[in-house]
Each structure stands twice: as structure tokens, then as C-alpha cells.
Coordinates of C-alpha atoms in Angstrom, one line a residue:
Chain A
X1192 CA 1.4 17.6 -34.8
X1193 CA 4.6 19.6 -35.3
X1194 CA 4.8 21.0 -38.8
X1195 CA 7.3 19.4 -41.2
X1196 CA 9.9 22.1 -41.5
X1197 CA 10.2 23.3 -37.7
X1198 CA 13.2 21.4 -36.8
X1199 CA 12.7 18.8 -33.8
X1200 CA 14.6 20.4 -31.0
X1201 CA 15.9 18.1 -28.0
X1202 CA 15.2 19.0 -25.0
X1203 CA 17.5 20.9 -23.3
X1204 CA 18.3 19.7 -19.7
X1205 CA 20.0 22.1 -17.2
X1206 CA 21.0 19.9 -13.9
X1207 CA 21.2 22.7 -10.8
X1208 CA 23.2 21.5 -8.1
X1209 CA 23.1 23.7 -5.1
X1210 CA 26.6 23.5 -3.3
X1211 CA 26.2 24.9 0.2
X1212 CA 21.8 25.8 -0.4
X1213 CA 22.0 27.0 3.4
X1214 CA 24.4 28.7 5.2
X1215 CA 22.8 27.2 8.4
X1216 CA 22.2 24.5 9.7
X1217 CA 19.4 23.6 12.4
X1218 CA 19.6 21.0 15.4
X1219 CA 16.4 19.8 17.3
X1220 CA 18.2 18.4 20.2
X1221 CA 17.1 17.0 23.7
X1222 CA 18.7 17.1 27.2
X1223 CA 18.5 14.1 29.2
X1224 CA 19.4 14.4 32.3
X1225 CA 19.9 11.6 35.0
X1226 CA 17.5 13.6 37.9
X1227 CA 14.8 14.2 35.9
X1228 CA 13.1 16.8 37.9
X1229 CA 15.9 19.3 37.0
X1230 CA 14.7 22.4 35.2
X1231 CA 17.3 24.8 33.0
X1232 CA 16.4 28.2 31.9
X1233 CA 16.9 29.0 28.2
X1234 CA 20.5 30.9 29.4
X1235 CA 21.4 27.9 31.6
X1236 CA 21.1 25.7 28.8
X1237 CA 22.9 27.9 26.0
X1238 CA 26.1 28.2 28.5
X1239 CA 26.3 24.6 28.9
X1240 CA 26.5 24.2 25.9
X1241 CA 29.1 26.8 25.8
X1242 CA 31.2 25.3 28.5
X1243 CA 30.8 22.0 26.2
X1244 CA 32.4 23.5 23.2
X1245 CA 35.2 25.2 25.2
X1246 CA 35.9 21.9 27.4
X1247 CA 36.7 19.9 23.6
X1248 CA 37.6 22.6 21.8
X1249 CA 39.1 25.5 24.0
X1250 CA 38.3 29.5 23.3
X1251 CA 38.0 29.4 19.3
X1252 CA 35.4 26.5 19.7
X1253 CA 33.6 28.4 22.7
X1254 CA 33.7 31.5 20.2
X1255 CA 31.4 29.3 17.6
X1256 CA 28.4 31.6 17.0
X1257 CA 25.0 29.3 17.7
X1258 CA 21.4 30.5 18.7
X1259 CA 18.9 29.0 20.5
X1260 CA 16.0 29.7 18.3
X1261 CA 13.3 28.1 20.8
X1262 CA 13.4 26.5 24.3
X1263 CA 11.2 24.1 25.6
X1264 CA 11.6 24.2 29.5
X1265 CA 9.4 21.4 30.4
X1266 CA 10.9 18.6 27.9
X1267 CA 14.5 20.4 28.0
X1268 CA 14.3 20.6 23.9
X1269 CA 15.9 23.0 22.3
X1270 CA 16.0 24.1 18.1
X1271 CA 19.9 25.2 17.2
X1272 CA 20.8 27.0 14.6
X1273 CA 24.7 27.0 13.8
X1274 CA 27.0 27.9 11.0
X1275 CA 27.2 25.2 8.0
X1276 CA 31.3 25.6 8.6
X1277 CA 30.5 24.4 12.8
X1278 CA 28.4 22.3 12.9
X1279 CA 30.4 19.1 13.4
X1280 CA 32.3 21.1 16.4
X1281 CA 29.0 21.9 17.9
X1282 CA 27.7 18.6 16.8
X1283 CA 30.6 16.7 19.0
X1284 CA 30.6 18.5 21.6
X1285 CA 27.3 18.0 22.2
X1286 CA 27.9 14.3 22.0
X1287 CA 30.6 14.4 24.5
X1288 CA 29.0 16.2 27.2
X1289 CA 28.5 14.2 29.6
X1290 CA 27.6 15.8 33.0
X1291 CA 26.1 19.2 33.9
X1292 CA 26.6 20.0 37.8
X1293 CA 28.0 16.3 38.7
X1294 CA 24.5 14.7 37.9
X1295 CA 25.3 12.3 34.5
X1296 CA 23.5 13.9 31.8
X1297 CA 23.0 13.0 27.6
X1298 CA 22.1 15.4 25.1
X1299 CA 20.1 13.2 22.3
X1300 CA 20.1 14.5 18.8
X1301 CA 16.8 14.3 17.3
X1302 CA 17.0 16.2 13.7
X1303 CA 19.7 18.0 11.9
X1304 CA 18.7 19.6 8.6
X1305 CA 20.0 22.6 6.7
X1306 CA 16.4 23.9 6.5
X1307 CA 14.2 25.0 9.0
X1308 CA 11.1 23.6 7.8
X1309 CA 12.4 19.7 7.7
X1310 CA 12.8 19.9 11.7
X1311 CA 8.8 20.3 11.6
X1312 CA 8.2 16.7 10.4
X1313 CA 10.0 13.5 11.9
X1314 CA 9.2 10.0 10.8
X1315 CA 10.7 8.5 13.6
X1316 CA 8.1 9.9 15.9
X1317 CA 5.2 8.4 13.7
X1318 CA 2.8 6.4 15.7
X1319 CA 1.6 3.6 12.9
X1320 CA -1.2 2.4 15.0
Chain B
X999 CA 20.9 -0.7 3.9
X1000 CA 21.8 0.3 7.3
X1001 CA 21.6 -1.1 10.6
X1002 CA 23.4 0.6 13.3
X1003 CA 24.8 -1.8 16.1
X1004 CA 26.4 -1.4 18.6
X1005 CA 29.3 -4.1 19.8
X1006 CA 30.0 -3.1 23.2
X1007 CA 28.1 -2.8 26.2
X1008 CA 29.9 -3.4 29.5
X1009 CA 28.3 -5.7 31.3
X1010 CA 28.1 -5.0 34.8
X1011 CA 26.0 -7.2 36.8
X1012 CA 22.8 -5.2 36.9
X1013 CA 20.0 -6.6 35.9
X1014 CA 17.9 -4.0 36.1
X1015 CA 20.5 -1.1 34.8
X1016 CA 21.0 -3.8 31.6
X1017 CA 17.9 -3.6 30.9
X1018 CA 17.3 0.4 30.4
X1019 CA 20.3 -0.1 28.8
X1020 CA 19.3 -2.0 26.2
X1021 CA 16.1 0.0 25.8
X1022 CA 18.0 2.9 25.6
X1023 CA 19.8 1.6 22.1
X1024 CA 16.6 -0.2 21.2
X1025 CA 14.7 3.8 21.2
X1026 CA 18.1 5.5 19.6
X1027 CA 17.9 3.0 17.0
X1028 CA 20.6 0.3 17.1
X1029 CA 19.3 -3.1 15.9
X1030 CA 21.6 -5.1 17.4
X1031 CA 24.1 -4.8 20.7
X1032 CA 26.7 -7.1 22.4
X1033 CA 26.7 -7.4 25.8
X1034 CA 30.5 -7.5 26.4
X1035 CA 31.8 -9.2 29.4
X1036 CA 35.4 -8.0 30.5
X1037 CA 37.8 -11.0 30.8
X1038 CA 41.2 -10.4 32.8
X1039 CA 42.9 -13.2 32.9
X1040 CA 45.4 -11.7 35.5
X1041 CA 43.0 -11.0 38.3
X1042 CA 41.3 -14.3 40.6
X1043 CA 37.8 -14.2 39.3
X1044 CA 36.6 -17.4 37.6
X1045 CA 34.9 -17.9 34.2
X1046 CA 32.3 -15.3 33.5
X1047 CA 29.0 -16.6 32.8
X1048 CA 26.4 -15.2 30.6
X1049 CA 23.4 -14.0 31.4
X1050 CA 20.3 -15.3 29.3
X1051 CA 17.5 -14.6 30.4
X1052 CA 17.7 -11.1 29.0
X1053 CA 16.6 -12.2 26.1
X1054 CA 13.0 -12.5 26.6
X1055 CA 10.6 -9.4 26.1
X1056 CA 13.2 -7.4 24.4
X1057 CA 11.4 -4.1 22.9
X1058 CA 11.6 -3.3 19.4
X1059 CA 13.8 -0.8 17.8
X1060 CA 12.6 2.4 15.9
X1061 CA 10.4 1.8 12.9
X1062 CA 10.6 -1.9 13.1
X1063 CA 8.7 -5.0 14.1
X1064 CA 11.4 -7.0 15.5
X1065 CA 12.7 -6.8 18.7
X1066 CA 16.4 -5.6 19.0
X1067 CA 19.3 -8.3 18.8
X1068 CA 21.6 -9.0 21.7
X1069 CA 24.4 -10.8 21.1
X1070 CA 27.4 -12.2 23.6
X1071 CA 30.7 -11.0 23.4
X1072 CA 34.1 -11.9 25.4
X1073 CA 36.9 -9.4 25.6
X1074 CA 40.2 -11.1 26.5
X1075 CA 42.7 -8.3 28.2
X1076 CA 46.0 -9.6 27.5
X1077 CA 49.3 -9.0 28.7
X1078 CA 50.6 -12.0 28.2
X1079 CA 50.7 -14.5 25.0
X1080 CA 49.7 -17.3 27.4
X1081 CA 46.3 -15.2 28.6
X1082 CA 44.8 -16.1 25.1
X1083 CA 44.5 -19.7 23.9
X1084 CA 43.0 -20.5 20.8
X1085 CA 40.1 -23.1 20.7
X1086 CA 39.1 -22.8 24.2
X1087 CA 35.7 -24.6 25.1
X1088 CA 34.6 -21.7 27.1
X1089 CA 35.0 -19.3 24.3
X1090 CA 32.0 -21.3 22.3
X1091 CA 29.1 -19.5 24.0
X1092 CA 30.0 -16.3 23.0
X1093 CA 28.9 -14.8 19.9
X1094 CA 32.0 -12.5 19.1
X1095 CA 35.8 -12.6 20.4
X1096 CA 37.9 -9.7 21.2
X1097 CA 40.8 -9.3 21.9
X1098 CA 42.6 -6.0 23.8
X1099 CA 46.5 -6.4 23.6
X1100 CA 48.7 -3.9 25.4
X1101 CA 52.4 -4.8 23.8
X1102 CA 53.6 -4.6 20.6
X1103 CA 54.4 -8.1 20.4
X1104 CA 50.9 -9.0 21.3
X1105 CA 49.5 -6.7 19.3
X1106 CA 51.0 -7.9 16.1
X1107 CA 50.4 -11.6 17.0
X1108 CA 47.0 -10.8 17.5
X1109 CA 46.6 -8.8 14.0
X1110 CA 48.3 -11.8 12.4
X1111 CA 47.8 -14.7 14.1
X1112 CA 44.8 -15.0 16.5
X1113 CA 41.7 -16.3 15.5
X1114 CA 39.5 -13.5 16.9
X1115 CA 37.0 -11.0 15.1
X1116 CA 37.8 -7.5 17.1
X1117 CA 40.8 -5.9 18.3
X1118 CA 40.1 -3.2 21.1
X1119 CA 42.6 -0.4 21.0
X1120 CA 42.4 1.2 24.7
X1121 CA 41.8 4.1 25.7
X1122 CA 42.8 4.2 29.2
X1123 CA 46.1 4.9 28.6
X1124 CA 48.4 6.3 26.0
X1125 CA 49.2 3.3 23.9
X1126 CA 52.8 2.2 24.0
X1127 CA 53.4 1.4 21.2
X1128 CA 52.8 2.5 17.3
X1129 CA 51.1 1.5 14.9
X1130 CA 52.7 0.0 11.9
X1131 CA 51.0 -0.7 8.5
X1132 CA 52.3 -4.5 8.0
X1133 CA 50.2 -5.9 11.2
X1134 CA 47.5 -3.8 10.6
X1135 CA 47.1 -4.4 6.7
X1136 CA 47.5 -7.9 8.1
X1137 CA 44.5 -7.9 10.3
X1138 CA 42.8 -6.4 7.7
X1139 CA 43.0 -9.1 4.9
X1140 CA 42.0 -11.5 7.5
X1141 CA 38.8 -9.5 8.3
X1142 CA 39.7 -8.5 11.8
X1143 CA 38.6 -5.1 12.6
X1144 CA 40.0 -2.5 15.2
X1145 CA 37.5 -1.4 17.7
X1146 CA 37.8 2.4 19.3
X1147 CA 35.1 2.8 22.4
X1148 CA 33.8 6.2 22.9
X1149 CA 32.2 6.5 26.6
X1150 CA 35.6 7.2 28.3
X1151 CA 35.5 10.4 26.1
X1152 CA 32.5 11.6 28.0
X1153 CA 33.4 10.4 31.5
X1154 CA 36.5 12.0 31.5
X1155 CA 38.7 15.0 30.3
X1156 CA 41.9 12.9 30.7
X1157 CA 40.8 9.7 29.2
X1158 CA 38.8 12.1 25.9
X1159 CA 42.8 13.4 24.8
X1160 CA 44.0 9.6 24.9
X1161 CA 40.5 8.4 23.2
X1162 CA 40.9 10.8 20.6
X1163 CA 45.1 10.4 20.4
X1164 CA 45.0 6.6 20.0
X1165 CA 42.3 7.1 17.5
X1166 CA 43.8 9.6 15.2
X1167 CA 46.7 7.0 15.0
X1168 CA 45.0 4.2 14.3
X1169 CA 43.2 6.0 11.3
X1170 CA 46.5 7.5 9.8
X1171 CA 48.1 3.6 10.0
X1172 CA 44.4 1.5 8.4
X1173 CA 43.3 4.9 6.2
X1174 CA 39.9 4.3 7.6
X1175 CA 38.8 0.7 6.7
X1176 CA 37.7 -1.8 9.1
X1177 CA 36.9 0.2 11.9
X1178 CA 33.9 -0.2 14.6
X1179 CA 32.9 2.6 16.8
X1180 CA 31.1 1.7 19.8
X1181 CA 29.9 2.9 22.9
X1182 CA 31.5 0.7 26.1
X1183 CA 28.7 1.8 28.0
X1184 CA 27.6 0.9 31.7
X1185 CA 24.6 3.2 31.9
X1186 CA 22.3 4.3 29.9
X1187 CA 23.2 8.1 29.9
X1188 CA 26.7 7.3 27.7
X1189 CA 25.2 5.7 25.1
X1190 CA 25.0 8.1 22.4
X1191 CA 22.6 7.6 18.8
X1192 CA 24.1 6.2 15.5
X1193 CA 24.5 9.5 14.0
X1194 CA 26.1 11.2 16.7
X1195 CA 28.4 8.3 16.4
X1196 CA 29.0 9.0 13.2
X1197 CA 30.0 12.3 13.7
X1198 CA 32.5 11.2 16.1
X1199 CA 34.0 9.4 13.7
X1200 CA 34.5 12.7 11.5
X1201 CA 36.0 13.5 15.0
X1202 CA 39.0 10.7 14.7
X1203 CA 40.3 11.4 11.3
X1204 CA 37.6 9.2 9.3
X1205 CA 36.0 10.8 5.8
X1206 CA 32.0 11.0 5.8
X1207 CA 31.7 7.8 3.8
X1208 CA 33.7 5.9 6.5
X1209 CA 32.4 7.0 9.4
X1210 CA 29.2 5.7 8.6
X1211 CA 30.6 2.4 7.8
X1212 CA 32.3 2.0 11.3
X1213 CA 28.4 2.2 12.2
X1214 CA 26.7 -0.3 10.2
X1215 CA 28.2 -2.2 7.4
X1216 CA 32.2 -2.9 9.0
X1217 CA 29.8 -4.2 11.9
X1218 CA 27.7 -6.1 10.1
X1219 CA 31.5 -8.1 8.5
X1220 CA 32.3 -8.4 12.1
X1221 CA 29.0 -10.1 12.9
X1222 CA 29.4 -12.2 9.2
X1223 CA 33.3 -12.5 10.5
X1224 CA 32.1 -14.4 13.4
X1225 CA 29.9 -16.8 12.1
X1226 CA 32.1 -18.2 9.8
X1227 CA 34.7 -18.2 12.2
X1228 CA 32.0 -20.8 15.0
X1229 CA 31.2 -22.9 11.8
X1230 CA 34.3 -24.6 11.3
X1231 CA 35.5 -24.4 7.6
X1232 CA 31.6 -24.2 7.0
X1233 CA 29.9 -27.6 7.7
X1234 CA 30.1 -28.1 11.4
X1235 CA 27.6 -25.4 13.3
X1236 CA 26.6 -24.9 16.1
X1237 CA 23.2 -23.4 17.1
X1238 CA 22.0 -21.8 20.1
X1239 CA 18.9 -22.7 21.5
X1240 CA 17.0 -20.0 23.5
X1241 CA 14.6 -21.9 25.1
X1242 CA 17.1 -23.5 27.1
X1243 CA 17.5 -21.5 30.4
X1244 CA 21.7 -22.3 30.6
X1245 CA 22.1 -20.8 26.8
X1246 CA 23.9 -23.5 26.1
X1247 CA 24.6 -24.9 23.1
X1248 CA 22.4 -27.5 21.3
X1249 CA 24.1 -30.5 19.8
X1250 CA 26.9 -29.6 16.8
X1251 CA 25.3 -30.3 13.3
X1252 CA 26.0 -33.6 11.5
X1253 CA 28.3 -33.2 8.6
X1254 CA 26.2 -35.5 6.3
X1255 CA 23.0 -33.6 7.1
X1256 CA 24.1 -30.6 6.2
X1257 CA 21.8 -28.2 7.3
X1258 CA 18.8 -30.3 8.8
X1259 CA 18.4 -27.8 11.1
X1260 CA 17.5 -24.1 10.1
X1261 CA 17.9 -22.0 13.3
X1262 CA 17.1 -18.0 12.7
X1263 CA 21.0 -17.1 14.1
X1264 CA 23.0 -19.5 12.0
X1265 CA 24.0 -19.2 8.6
X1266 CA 24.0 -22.6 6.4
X1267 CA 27.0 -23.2 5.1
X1268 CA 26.9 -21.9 1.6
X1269 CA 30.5 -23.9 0.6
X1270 CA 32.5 -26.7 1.9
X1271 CA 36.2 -26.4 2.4
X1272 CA 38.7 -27.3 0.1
X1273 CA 40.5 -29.4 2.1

């Protein structure tokens, strides 16, 4: 019980919007490629990708500044990290690539999140058995 | 709500290649695909026939417990007003009509006048002609919706400038409304997931909002589009039956009835026409 002369305050509500929280953003992605017994080193991979960007978006889009934070060499997964500003450019270049070495190839998106720690669950791999 | 679909899948004659295909956008997350077969009027192949028996052990999509949708879909190449006629039998077993014109006068009497759900801008070629706003605000009041394919973008280096060219003008003429992206995929390796999709739409001019709608909800009105369009001023239907090993159509329902039959893929008829 409040005593009767302490005025009732409202409560105050602050609303926080964070515009921009991360500068980067973080791509799980997946190469797919149509001879399946084809191996890429970690190098191989990130200058495909580089060729990608510069194919779609010539020497300023080849100059985007992306890491390959960890390499999978058996699956060909790979976790991205890119720029907030580039990541549609890396985003559709990725999506357009189509062949590496004349052999068709896909590069499948699995999860994009500003925040590393998101890429560690993914709900679409859940098994519900 | 949103289910991604895809509306265009070549179809190319293998069977086999068909069916990774459609596993491939069952696993990426589409719920429902068209199988599109290619109609040129101009060349000496007969009617195309559809292939049903696809439809049987069809594998469920991501996350959920029905199997993924395949519908039929006929794509009329026309460069000639006479390679299109309105109320042909043939064009009843197909779920969805398209339509790909490649003059200006076609192009206009198909945004105006044809009774058809999609219009496919090409991407083979630098399009001959501009887009004005009267046909396409046109086609857009009528619910016809302008279709822009991806997979020539990652075939080629020639054919990804006139992909992205012809899309960036057909954004600037509709401001972004009733667009469809889709794959026009032979194999399995150019089909690309819904999101990536959507970013390629950032790609052709289209704001964030938009290019998630050229995914799932302007493809979901095409799908709506169509229906009303096989029902007839909504009291005659028509209802596939998949048991039968044709796909052929099962007797038209009786106006009187009125919904007797309740068949998963058809919609009863909410109203009657006015007239």
C-alpha cells in the first residue's frame, strides 16, 4: 500500500529501437555442385566467390570486403560475414552464380542474420520425429 | 502467411530430371510449382500433353505435412494474334494460362483483352518495344500479372544484362505491383530458394515489401486469378480427378446443384453472376 500523499507516478516507457544493431551481417551458405565428388579449398571457394561478384558487379563489387569465418570442406559450407551496406550485392551474386569450372553448380543460402549467434540454431533443420 | 511458389518449371521431357526437380523446390521450400509446358504455335509439333502421373508420391515441403502442389501451366509464344484463341478446348486441362507476346500490338491486346492469368516478359532478347503505363495499368485492374524468369540470368552473361534490362523497365512502368518472380528452370541446379528470390527482386528495381510479394501473395492472386477464370462467371466448374490416369477432366458441375461435389482443388462458387 502506497501512502496517501506520494503521488501515483505512471510508468514511464522508453521504446529503444536499434537502427543498424550490427554493422555485419552473417551468411551460412552451401555449395552445390553438380559432380559431387569435387572438393574446394577454403581460398578456392572465397575467389569464386570473388569472380562471382566481379562477373555481376565488375571491380567495385569484386572490391566488397567479405570473410570467410569457417569452411567446411567435406559438406562445402561456409559462414560469411559481410558489411550490412553489401550484403544484397554479395547476396545476388551468390544467387546468380551458376557454374564454377563448366560443371553447373548452386550456391544454397541457408541463414542470414545480423548476429552471429542466430546462425547456431535453424528450425528448418529440426527433425520432429 | 506465406507460401512461396514457384510458377515456372520448364518442362522438358525427363521424367527422371522432373522429378529431382520438384524435390529440389519441395526441400528449398516452395509449396507449390507449375510445370510449364512451352507452346509455339509456329513450329510443327502437335498439342502438348501433360504428364500426370507425377503426381503420385510427391515429398513434402519444409516443416509441413503435405506434400508439395504441382500444378499445369501452358505458355502460348505468340507472334501472331491468330496463335492465341480464346476458349480453346485444349487450354481446359491446364491449370494457369500464359501468355508471352513479342510486339507491341500483341502485347497490349494481351494486357487488355486476353483472357489469360500471366504475361511472360522475355528475356532472351532485348524487348522491342516499351512499356507504356495505359496497357499495363490495364492488365493490372484485370488481375493479370507480368512474369520475369530468373534462370537465364545464371546460364548466361548475355541473357543476365537483358534479364535484368527488361526487368528494371517493367518495374519503372507497374511501380512494383503484380509481379511474379520465377525460376524457368530445366534442372535442378537453377532453381534458386524463396529468399534468394527475393533478393533478386531488390535486384530489379522492387522495394523490400514487394519483392516478397512477387514470391508469395501476387502468386497466390494468380493461382485465385485462375480459378475464377475455369469457373465460368462462378457456377459452372470443373474438377480434376486424379485418380484418372489421362488427367482429364471429370464431368462439368450442374448449375442447379451447386456445389454437390467438394473436390480439394476447386473453389465453390461463393457468388453467382449478375447477369
Amino acid at each position: 500500500m502506497k501512502p496517501a500523499d506520494q503521488k501515483d507516478e505512471s510508468p514511464v516507457y522508453q521504446r529503444v529501437v536499434l537502427k543498424n544493431a550490427s554493422p555485419y551481417h552473417y551468411m551460412k551458405v552451401c555449395l552445390v555442385l553438380e559432380n559431387e565428388s569435387t572438393r574446394l579449398s577454403a581460398v578456392e571457394l572465397k575467389q569464386f566467390i570473388i569472380t562471382g561478384l566481379k562477373s555481376l558487379y565488375g571491380e567495385v563489387g569484386a572490391a566488397l570486403n567479405f570473410d570467410v569465418l569457417k569452411y567446411d570442406a567435406d559438406t562445402l559450407t561456409a559462414f560469411l560475414r559481410v558489411y550490412s551496406r553489401g550484403l544484397v550485392k554479395l547476396w545476388s551474386s551468390l544467387t546468380l552464380l551458376g557454374s564454377y569450372q563448366n560443371q553447373a553448380c548452386a550456391f544454397r543460402v541457408l541463414q542470414v542474420s545480423p548476429f552471429l549467434l542466430a546462425l547456431t540454431g535453424n528450425s528448418r533443420e529440426l527433425q520432429l520425429d | 502467411m506465406s507460401v512461396f511458389m514457384d510458377l515456372n518449371l520448364i518442362y522438358t521431357g525427363d521424367r527422371t530430371g522432373l522429378r529431382t526437380l520438384l524435390e529440389t523446390a519441395a526441400h528449398l521450400g516452395f509449396s507449390t510449382v507449375a510445370i510449364n509446358y512451352v507452346f509455339e504455335p509456329t513450329s510443327k509439333k502437335k498439342q502438348v500433353k501433360i504428364v500426370s502421373s507425377v503426381c503420385k508420391h510427391l515429398c513434402l515441403y519444409q516443416g509441413r505435412s503435405r506434400p508439395i502442389r504441382v500444378l499445369n501451366r501452358l505458355t502460348v509464344v505468340m507472334s501472331d494474334s491468330s496463335h492465341f484463341r480464346p476458349n480453346a478446348t485444349e487450354y481446359r486441362s491446364f491449370d494457369l494460362l500464359a501468355v508471352q507476346p513479342t510486339t507491341e500490338k500483341l502485347f497490349h491486346a494481351a494486357c487488355m483483352l486476353y483472357d489469360v492469368d500471366i504475361i511472360c516478359i522475355s528475356v532472351s532478347e532485348k524487348l522491342p518495344f516499351f512499356f507504356k503505363r495505359a496497357p499495363v495499368n490495364g492488365a493490372a485492374d484485370r488481375g493479370v500479372v507480368f512474369e520475369v524468369s530468373y534462370s537465364a540470368a545464371i546460364r548466361d552473361s548475355t541473357l543476365r544484362r537483358y534479364t535484368i534490362a527488361n526487368a528494371i523497365n517493367l518495374m519503372e512502368s507497374c511501380k512494383g505491383r503484380n509481379v511474379i518472380l520465377s525460376s524457368a528452370a530445366e534442372k535442378a541446379l537453377e532453381l534458386r530458394g524463396p529468399y534468394d528470390v527475393t533478393n533478386l527482386g531488390l535486384l530489379f528495381g522492387l522495394s523490400d515489401g514487394d519483392a516478397k510479394e512477387a514470391v508469395c501473395s501476387t502468386c497466390r492472386s494468380v493461382l485465385l486469378h485462375a480459378e475464377t477464370r475455369k469457373t465460368a462467371s462462378g457456377i459452372i466448374y470443373t474438377m480434376r480427378s486424379c485418380s484418372d490416369s489421362a488427367g482429364q477432366e471429370g464431368a462439368p458441375g450442374d448449375p442447379e446443384h451447386g456445389g454437390s461435389i467438394i473436390d480439394s482443388q476447386t473453389i465453390k462458387p461463393s457468388l453467382a453472376s449478375d447477369d
